[in-house]
Amino acid sequence: MVMAITAGERPLAASPALVAVLAGGRGTRIGGAKASALLAGRSMLDHVLTTVRDADLEAVVVAKRATELPPLAERLILEPDEPSHPLCGILAALDFLADRAPERAVLAVPCDMPFLTGALLRWIAELDGQVVLELDGRMQPLPARALPANIPVLRAALARESSLRATLGALS
């Protein structure tokens, strides 16, 4: 079940989700190299990873082989070079967890959200089930929480080249 998060209680998961920072995008809107683009003297990726660390959550960075990245302390998971779709990064993180901790979820966060708060990430990471956020009545595709059980649905959506918003909104 996908939940639009509003005020109120939600069940907590047994363990917080693994945060998968998605850094494999082309960055066409900002002229490329999104993960290493600087904001206030630090890379966009560093801003997000600092927030994840401050929230005391475990993170991995998911990127394509050719992605320009700043130095990392976190594990790097390589996603396929093709196609170029945010579902590739989410699937790579879910595949990583499927063999290691199939009960854990992935909290997918793009590397270009430097103003997310640790409190928000921690809250979503500790919820149970799939989670997507809604703002002013419009679903926001990321950040989002997905489960290894979602892998077949996500693979089928990737094969159809469905949008991330439509795919995550349709999970049931």
Coordinates of N, CA and C in Angstrom, one line a residue:
M1 N 0.8 -1.2 0.0 CA 0.0 0.0 0.0 C 0.9 1.2 0.0
V2 N 0.6 2.2 -0.9 CA 1.4 3.4 -0.9 C 0.6 4.4 -0.1
M3 N 1.3 5.1 0.7 CA 0.6 6.1 1.6 C 1.0 7.5 1.3
A4 N 0.1 8.4 1.2 CA 0.3 9.8 1.1 C 0.5 10.2 2.6
I5 N 1.6 10.8 2.9 CA 1.8 11.1 4.3 C 1.2 12.4 4.7
T6 N 0.4 12.3 5.8 CA -0.2 13.5 6.4 C 0.0 13.4 7.9
A7 N -0.5 14.4 8.6 CA -0.3 14.4 10.0 C -1.0 13.1 10.6
G8 N -0.4 12.5 11.6 CA -1.0 11.3 12.2 C 0.0 10.2 12.4
E9 N -0.5 9.2 13.0 CA 0.4 8.0 13.4 C 0.5 7.0 12.2
R10 N 1.7 6.5 12.0 CA 1.9 5.4 11.1 C 2.7 4.3 11.8
P11 N 2.5 3.1 11.5 CA 3.3 2.0 12.1 C 4.8 2.2 11.8
L12 N 5.7 1.8 12.8 CA 7.1 1.9 12.6 C 7.6 0.6 12.0
A13 N 8.7 0.7 11.2 CA 9.3 -0.5 10.7 C 10.2 -1.1 11.7
A14 N 10.6 -2.4 11.5 CA 11.5 -3.1 12.4 C 12.9 -2.4 12.4
S15 N 13.4 -2.0 11.2 CA 14.6 -1.3 11.1 C 14.5 -0.2 10.1
P16 N 15.2 0.9 10.3 CA 15.1 2.0 9.4 C 15.5 1.6 7.9
A17 N 14.9 2.2 7.0 CA 15.2 2.0 5.6 C 16.7 2.4 5.3
L18 N 17.2 1.7 4.3 CA 18.5 2.1 3.8 C 18.3 3.3 2.9
V19 N 19.0 4.4 3.1 CA 18.9 5.5 2.2 C 19.7 5.3 1.0
A20 N 19.1 5.4 -0.2 CA 19.8 5.3 -1.5 C 19.8 6.6 -2.1
V21 N 21.0 7.3 -2.1 CA 21.1 8.6 -2.7 C 21.3 8.4 -4.2
L22 N 20.3 8.8 -5.0 CA 20.4 8.6 -6.4 C 21.2 9.7 -7.1
A23 N 22.3 9.3 -7.7 CA 23.3 10.3 -8.3 C 23.6 10.0 -9.7
G24 N 22.8 9.1 -10.3 CA 23.1 8.6 -11.7 C 22.4 9.4 -12.8
G25 N 21.7 10.4 -12.5 CA 21.0 11.2 -13.5 C 21.9 12.0 -14.4
R26 N 21.4 12.4 -15.5 CA 22.2 13.2 -16.4 C 22.4 14.6 -16.0
G27 N 21.6 15.1 -15.2 CA 21.7 16.5 -14.8 C 21.5 17.5 -15.9
T28 N 20.7 17.2 -16.9 CA 20.5 18.1 -18.0 C 20.0 19.5 -17.6
R29 N 19.1 19.6 -16.6 CA 18.5 20.9 -16.2 C 19.6 21.8 -15.5
I30 N 20.6 21.2 -15.0 CA 21.6 22.1 -14.3 C 23.0 22.0 -15.1
G31 N 23.0 21.5 -16.3 CA 24.2 21.5 -17.1 C 25.1 20.3 -16.8
G32 N 24.6 19.2 -16.2 CA 25.4 18.0 -16.0 C 26.1 18.0 -14.6
A33 N 26.7 16.8 -14.3 CA 27.4 16.6 -13.1 C 26.7 17.1 -11.8
K34 N 25.4 16.7 -11.7 CA 24.5 17.1 -10.7 C 25.1 16.8 -9.3
A35 N 25.6 15.6 -9.1 CA 26.1 15.2 -7.8 C 27.3 16.0 -7.3
S36 N 28.1 16.5 -8.2 CA 29.3 17.2 -7.8 C 29.1 18.7 -8.0
A37 N 27.9 19.2 -8.4 CA 27.6 20.6 -8.6 C 27.8 21.2 -7.2
L38 N 28.3 22.4 -7.1 CA 28.6 23.0 -5.8 C 27.4 23.9 -5.4
L39 N 27.2 23.9 -4.1 CA 26.2 24.8 -3.5 C 26.9 25.2 -2.1
A40 N 27.1 26.5 -2.0 CA 27.8 27.0 -0.8 C 29.1 26.3 -0.5
G41 N 29.8 26.0 -1.6 CA 31.2 25.5 -1.5 C 31.2 24.0 -1.3
R42 N 30.1 23.3 -1.2 CA 30.1 21.8 -1.1 C 29.2 21.2 -2.2
S43 N 29.5 20.0 -2.5 CA 28.8 19.3 -3.6 C 27.4 19.0 -3.1
M44 N 26.4 19.0 -4.1 CA 25.1 18.7 -3.8 C 25.0 17.3 -3.0
L45 N 25.8 16.4 -3.5 CA 25.8 15.1 -2.9 C 26.2 15.1 -1.5
D46 N 27.2 15.9 -1.2 CA 27.7 16.0 0.2 C 26.6 16.6 1.1
H47 N 25.9 17.6 0.6 CA 24.8 18.1 1.4 C 23.8 17.0 1.9
V48 N 23.4 16.2 0.9 CA 22.4 15.2 1.2 C 23.0 14.1 2.1
L49 N 24.3 13.7 1.8 CA 24.9 12.7 2.7 C 25.1 13.2 4.1
T50 N 25.4 14.4 4.3 CA 25.6 15.0 5.6 C 24.3 14.9 6.4
T51 N 23.2 15.2 5.7 CA 21.8 15.1 6.3 C 21.5 13.7 6.7
V52 N 21.9 12.7 5.9 CA 21.6 11.3 6.2 C 22.5 10.9 7.4
R53 N 23.7 11.3 7.4 CA 24.6 11.0 8.6 C 24.0 11.6 9.8
D54 N 23.6 12.9 9.7 CA 23.1 13.6 10.9 C 21.8 12.9 11.4
A55 N 21.1 12.2 10.6 CA 19.9 11.5 10.9 C 20.2 10.1 11.5
D56 N 21.5 9.8 11.5 CA 22.0 8.5 12.0 C 21.4 7.3 11.1
L57 N 21.4 7.5 9.8 CA 20.9 6.5 8.9 C 22.0 6.0 8.1
E58 N 21.8 4.8 7.6 CA 22.8 4.2 6.7 C 22.5 4.6 5.2
A59 N 23.6 4.9 4.5 CA 23.4 5.4 3.1 C 24.3 4.7 2.2
V60 N 23.8 4.5 0.9 CA 24.6 4.1 -0.2 C 24.4 5.2 -1.3
V61 N 25.3 5.3 -2.2 CA 25.2 6.2 -3.3 C 25.0 5.3 -4.5
V62 N 24.0 5.6 -5.3 CA 23.7 4.8 -6.5 C 23.9 5.7 -7.8
A63 N 24.8 5.3 -8.7 CA 25.1 6.1 -9.8 C 25.5 5.2 -11.0
K64 N 25.6 5.8 -12.1 CA 26.1 5.1 -13.3 C 27.6 5.1 -13.3
R65 N 28.2 4.2 -14.0 CA 29.7 4.1 -14.0 C 30.4 5.4 -14.4
A66 N 29.8 6.1 -15.4 CA 30.4 7.3 -15.9 C 30.1 8.6 -15.1
T67 N 29.3 8.5 -14.0 CA 28.9 9.6 -13.2 C 30.1 10.3 -12.5
E68 N 30.2 11.6 -12.7 CA 31.2 12.3 -12.0 C 30.8 12.5 -10.5
L69 N 31.6 11.9 -9.6 CA 31.2 12.0 -8.2 C 32.4 12.6 -7.4
P70 N 32.0 13.3 -6.3 CA 33.1 13.7 -5.4 C 33.5 12.5 -4.6
P71 N 34.6 12.6 -3.8 CA 35.1 11.5 -3.0 C 33.9 11.0 -2.0
L72 N 33.8 9.7 -1.8 CA 32.7 9.1 -1.0 C 33.3 8.3 0.1
A73 N 32.6 8.4 1.3 CA 32.9 7.5 2.4 C 31.9 6.3 2.3
E74 N 30.7 6.5 1.7 CA 29.7 5.6 1.6 C 29.9 4.6 0.4
R75 N 29.2 3.4 0.5 CA 29.3 2.4 -0.5 C 28.7 3.0 -1.8
L76 N 29.3 2.7 -2.9 CA 28.8 3.1 -4.2 C 28.2 1.8 -4.9
I77 N 27.0 1.9 -5.3 CA 26.3 0.9 -6.0 C 26.2 1.4 -7.5
L78 N 26.7 0.6 -8.4 CA 26.6 1.0 -9.8 C 25.2 0.5 -10.4
E79 N 24.5 1.4 -11.1 CA 23.3 1.0 -11.8 C 23.7 0.8 -13.2
P80 N 22.8 0.1 -14.0 CA 23.1 -0.1 -15.4 C 23.3 1.2 -16.2
D81 N 24.2 1.2 -17.2 CA 24.4 2.4 -18.0 C 23.2 2.8 -18.7
E82 N 22.4 1.9 -19.2 CA 21.1 2.1 -19.9 C 20.0 1.3 -19.3
P83 N 18.8 1.8 -19.3 CA 18.4 3.1 -19.7 C 18.7 4.1 -18.6
S84 N 18.4 5.4 -19.0 CA 18.6 6.5 -18.0 C 17.2 6.8 -17.5
H85 N 17.0 6.3 -16.3 CA 15.7 6.4 -15.6 C 15.9 6.3 -14.1
P86 N 15.2 7.1 -13.3 CA 15.4 7.0 -11.9 C 15.0 5.7 -11.3
L87 N 14.2 4.9 -12.0 CA 13.8 3.6 -11.5 C 15.1 2.7 -11.5
C88 N 16.0 2.9 -12.4 CA 17.3 2.1 -12.4 C 18.0 2.2 -11.0
G89 N 18.1 3.4 -10.5 CA 18.8 3.6 -9.2 C 18.0 2.9 -8.1
I90 N 16.7 3.1 -8.1 CA 15.9 2.5 -7.0 C 16.0 1.0 -7.1
L91 N 15.9 0.4 -8.3 CA 16.0 -1.0 -8.5 C 17.4 -1.6 -8.1
A92 N 18.5 -0.8 -8.4 CA 19.8 -1.2 -8.0 C 19.9 -1.3 -6.5
A93 N 19.4 -0.3 -5.8 CA 19.4 -0.3 -4.3 C 18.6 -1.5 -3.8
L94 N 17.4 -1.7 -4.3 CA 16.6 -2.8 -3.9 C 17.2 -4.2 -4.1
D95 N 17.9 -4.3 -5.3 CA 18.6 -5.6 -5.6 C 19.7 -5.8 -4.6
F96 N 20.4 -4.7 -4.2 CA 21.5 -4.8 -3.3 C 21.0 -5.3 -1.9
L97 N 19.8 -4.8 -1.5 CA 19.2 -5.2 -0.2 C 18.6 -6.6 -0.3
A98 N 18.1 -7.0 -1.4 CA 17.3 -8.2 -1.5 C 18.1 -9.5 -1.0
D99 N 19.4 -9.5 -1.3 CA 20.1 -10.7 -0.8 C 20.7 -10.5 0.6
R100 N 20.8 -9.2 1.0 CA 21.5 -8.9 2.3 C 20.5 -8.8 3.4
A101 N 19.4 -8.1 3.2 CA 18.4 -7.8 4.2 C 17.0 -7.6 3.6
P102 N 16.4 -8.7 3.1 CA 15.2 -8.6 2.3 C 14.0 -8.0 3.1
E103 N 14.1 -7.8 4.4 CA 13.0 -7.2 5.2 C 13.2 -5.7 5.2
R104 N 14.3 -5.2 4.8 CA 14.5 -3.7 4.8 C 14.0 -3.0 3.6
A105 N 13.6 -1.8 3.8 CA 13.1 -1.0 2.6 C 14.3 -0.1 2.2
V106 N 14.1 0.6 1.0 CA 15.0 1.6 0.5 C 14.2 2.9 0.5
L107 N 14.9 3.9 1.1 CA 14.4 5.3 1.0 C 15.2 6.0 -0.1
A108 N 14.6 6.2 -1.2 CA 15.3 6.8 -2.4 C 15.2 8.3 -2.3
V109 N 16.4 8.9 -2.3 CA 16.5 10.4 -2.2 C 17.4 10.9 -3.3
P110 N 17.0 11.8 -4.1 CA 17.9 12.3 -5.2 C 19.0 13.2 -4.6
C111 N 20.1 13.2 -5.3 CA 21.3 14.0 -4.8 C 21.1 15.5 -4.9
D112 N 20.0 15.9 -5.6 CA 19.8 17.3 -5.8 C 18.7 17.9 -4.8
M113 N 18.6 17.3 -3.6 CA 17.7 17.8 -2.6 C 18.5 18.2 -1.4
P114 N 19.3 19.3 -1.5 CA 20.2 19.6 -0.4 C 19.5 20.2 0.8
F115 N 18.3 20.5 0.7 CA 17.6 21.1 1.9 C 16.7 20.2 2.6
L116 N 16.7 18.9 2.3 CA 15.9 17.9 3.1 C 16.5 18.0 4.5
T117 N 15.6 17.7 5.5 CA 16.1 17.7 6.9 C 16.3 16.2 7.3
G118 N 17.2 16.1 8.3 CA 17.4 14.8 8.9 C 16.1 14.2 9.6
A119 N 15.4 15.1 10.2 CA 14.2 14.7 10.9 C 13.2 14.1 9.9
L120 N 13.0 14.7 8.7 CA 12.1 14.2 7.7 C 12.6 12.8 7.2
L121 N 13.9 12.7 6.9 CA 14.4 11.5 6.4 C 14.3 10.4 7.4
R122 N 14.6 10.7 8.7 CA 14.5 9.7 9.7 C 13.1 9.2 9.9
W123 N 12.1 10.1 9.8 CA 10.7 9.8 10.0 C 10.3 8.8 8.9
I124 N 10.6 9.2 7.6 CA 10.2 8.3 6.5 C 10.9 7.0 6.6
A125 N 12.1 7.0 7.0 CA 12.9 5.7 7.0 C 12.3 4.8 8.1
E126 N 11.7 5.3 9.1 CA 11.2 4.4 10.2 C 9.8 4.0 10.0
L127 N 9.1 4.5 9.0 CA 7.7 4.1 8.7 C 7.7 2.7 8.2
D128 N 6.5 2.1 8.1 CA 6.4 0.8 7.6 C 5.7 0.8 6.2
G129 N 6.1 0.0 5.3 CA 5.5 -0.1 4.0 C 6.1 0.9 3.0
Q130 N 5.4 1.0 1.8 CA 5.8 2.0 0.8 C 5.3 3.3 1.2
V131 N 6.1 4.4 0.9 CA 5.7 5.7 1.2 C 6.0 6.6 0.1
V132 N 5.1 7.5 -0.3 CA 5.3 8.6 -1.2 C 4.8 9.8 -0.5
L133 N 5.3 11.0 -0.8 CA 4.9 12.2 -0.2 C 4.0 13.0 -1.1
E134 N 3.1 13.8 -0.5 CA 2.2 14.6 -1.2 C 2.4 16.1 -0.7
L135 N 2.4 17.0 -1.6 CA 2.5 18.4 -1.3 C 1.5 19.2 -2.1
D136 N 0.7 19.9 -1.4 CA -0.4 20.7 -2.0 C -1.3 19.8 -2.9
G137 N -1.6 18.6 -2.5 CA -2.4 17.7 -3.3 C -1.7 17.1 -4.5
R138 N -0.4 17.2 -4.6 CA 0.3 16.6 -5.8 C 1.3 15.7 -5.2
M139 N 1.3 14.4 -5.7 CA 2.3 13.5 -5.3 C 3.7 13.9 -5.7
Q140 N 4.6 13.7 -4.8 CA 6.0 14.0 -5.1 C 6.8 12.7 -5.2
P141 N 7.4 12.4 -6.4 CA 7.9 11.1 -6.6 C 9.1 10.8 -5.6
L142 N 9.9 11.8 -5.2 CA 11.0 11.5 -4.4 C 11.1 12.6 -3.3
P143 N 11.5 12.3 -2.1 CA 11.9 11.0 -1.6 C 10.8 10.0 -1.5
A144 N 11.1 8.7 -1.6 CA 10.1 7.7 -1.5 C 10.7 6.5 -0.9
R145 N 9.8 5.7 -0.3 CA 10.2 4.5 0.4 C 9.6 3.3 -0.3
A146 N 10.5 2.4 -0.8 CA 10.1 1.2 -1.5 C 10.6 -0.1 -0.9
L147 N 9.9 -1.2 -1.2 CA 10.2 -2.5 -0.5 C 10.8 -3.4 -1.6
P148 N 11.6 -4.4 -1.2 CA 12.1 -5.4 -2.1 C 10.9 -6.2 -2.8
A149 N 9.8 -6.3 -2.2 CA 8.6 -6.9 -2.8 C 8.1 -6.1 -4.0
N150 N 8.5 -4.9 -4.1 CA 8.1 -4.0 -5.2 C 8.9 -4.2 -6.5
I151 N 10.0 -5.0 -6.4 CA 10.9 -5.2 -7.5 C 10.2 -5.6 -8.8
P152 N 9.4 -6.6 -8.8 CA 8.7 -7.0 -10.1 C 7.9 -5.9 -10.7
V153 N 7.2 -5.2 -9.9 CA 6.4 -4.1 -10.4 C 7.2 -2.9 -11.0
L154 N 8.3 -2.6 -10.3 CA 9.2 -1.6 -10.7 C 9.9 -2.0 -12.0
R155 N 10.3 -3.2 -12.1 CA 11.0 -3.7 -13.4 C 10.0 -3.6 -14.6
A156 N 8.8 -4.0 -14.3 CA 7.8 -3.9 -15.4 C 7.6 -2.5 -15.8
A157 N 7.5 -1.6 -14.9 CA 7.3 -0.2 -15.2 C 8.5 0.4 -15.9
L158 N 9.7 0.0 -15.6 CA 10.9 0.4 -16.3 C 10.9 -0.1 -17.7
A159 N 10.5 -1.3 -17.9 CA 10.4 -1.9 -19.3 C 9.4 -1.1 -20.1
R160 N 8.3 -0.6 -19.5 CA 7.3 0.2 -20.2 C 7.7 1.7 -20.3
E161 N 8.8 2.1 -19.7 CA 9.3 3.4 -19.6 C 8.3 4.3 -18.9
S162 N 7.6 3.8 -17.9 CA 6.6 4.6 -17.2 C 7.4 5.7 -16.4
S163 N 6.7 6.8 -16.1 CA 7.3 7.8 -15.3 C 7.4 7.4 -13.9
L164 N 8.4 8.0 -13.2 CA 8.6 7.6 -11.8 C 7.3 8.0 -11.0
R165 N 6.8 9.1 -11.2 CA 5.6 9.6 -10.5 C 4.4 8.6 -10.7
A166 N 4.2 8.2 -11.9 CA 3.1 7.2 -12.2 C 3.4 5.9 -11.6
T167 N 4.6 5.4 -11.6 CA 5.0 4.1 -11.1 C 4.8 4.1 -9.6
L168 N 5.4 5.0 -8.9 CA 5.3 5.0 -7.4 C 3.9 5.3 -7.0
G169 N 3.1 6.1 -7.7 CA 1.7 6.3 -7.3 C 0.8 5.1 -7.5
A170 N 1.2 4.2 -8.4 CA 0.4 3.1 -8.7 C 0.7 1.8 -7.9
L171 N 1.8 1.9 -7.1 CA 2.1 0.7 -6.3 C 0.9 0.4 -5.4
S172 N 0.6 -0.9 -5.2 CA -0.5 -1.2 -4.3 C -0.1 -2.4 -3.5

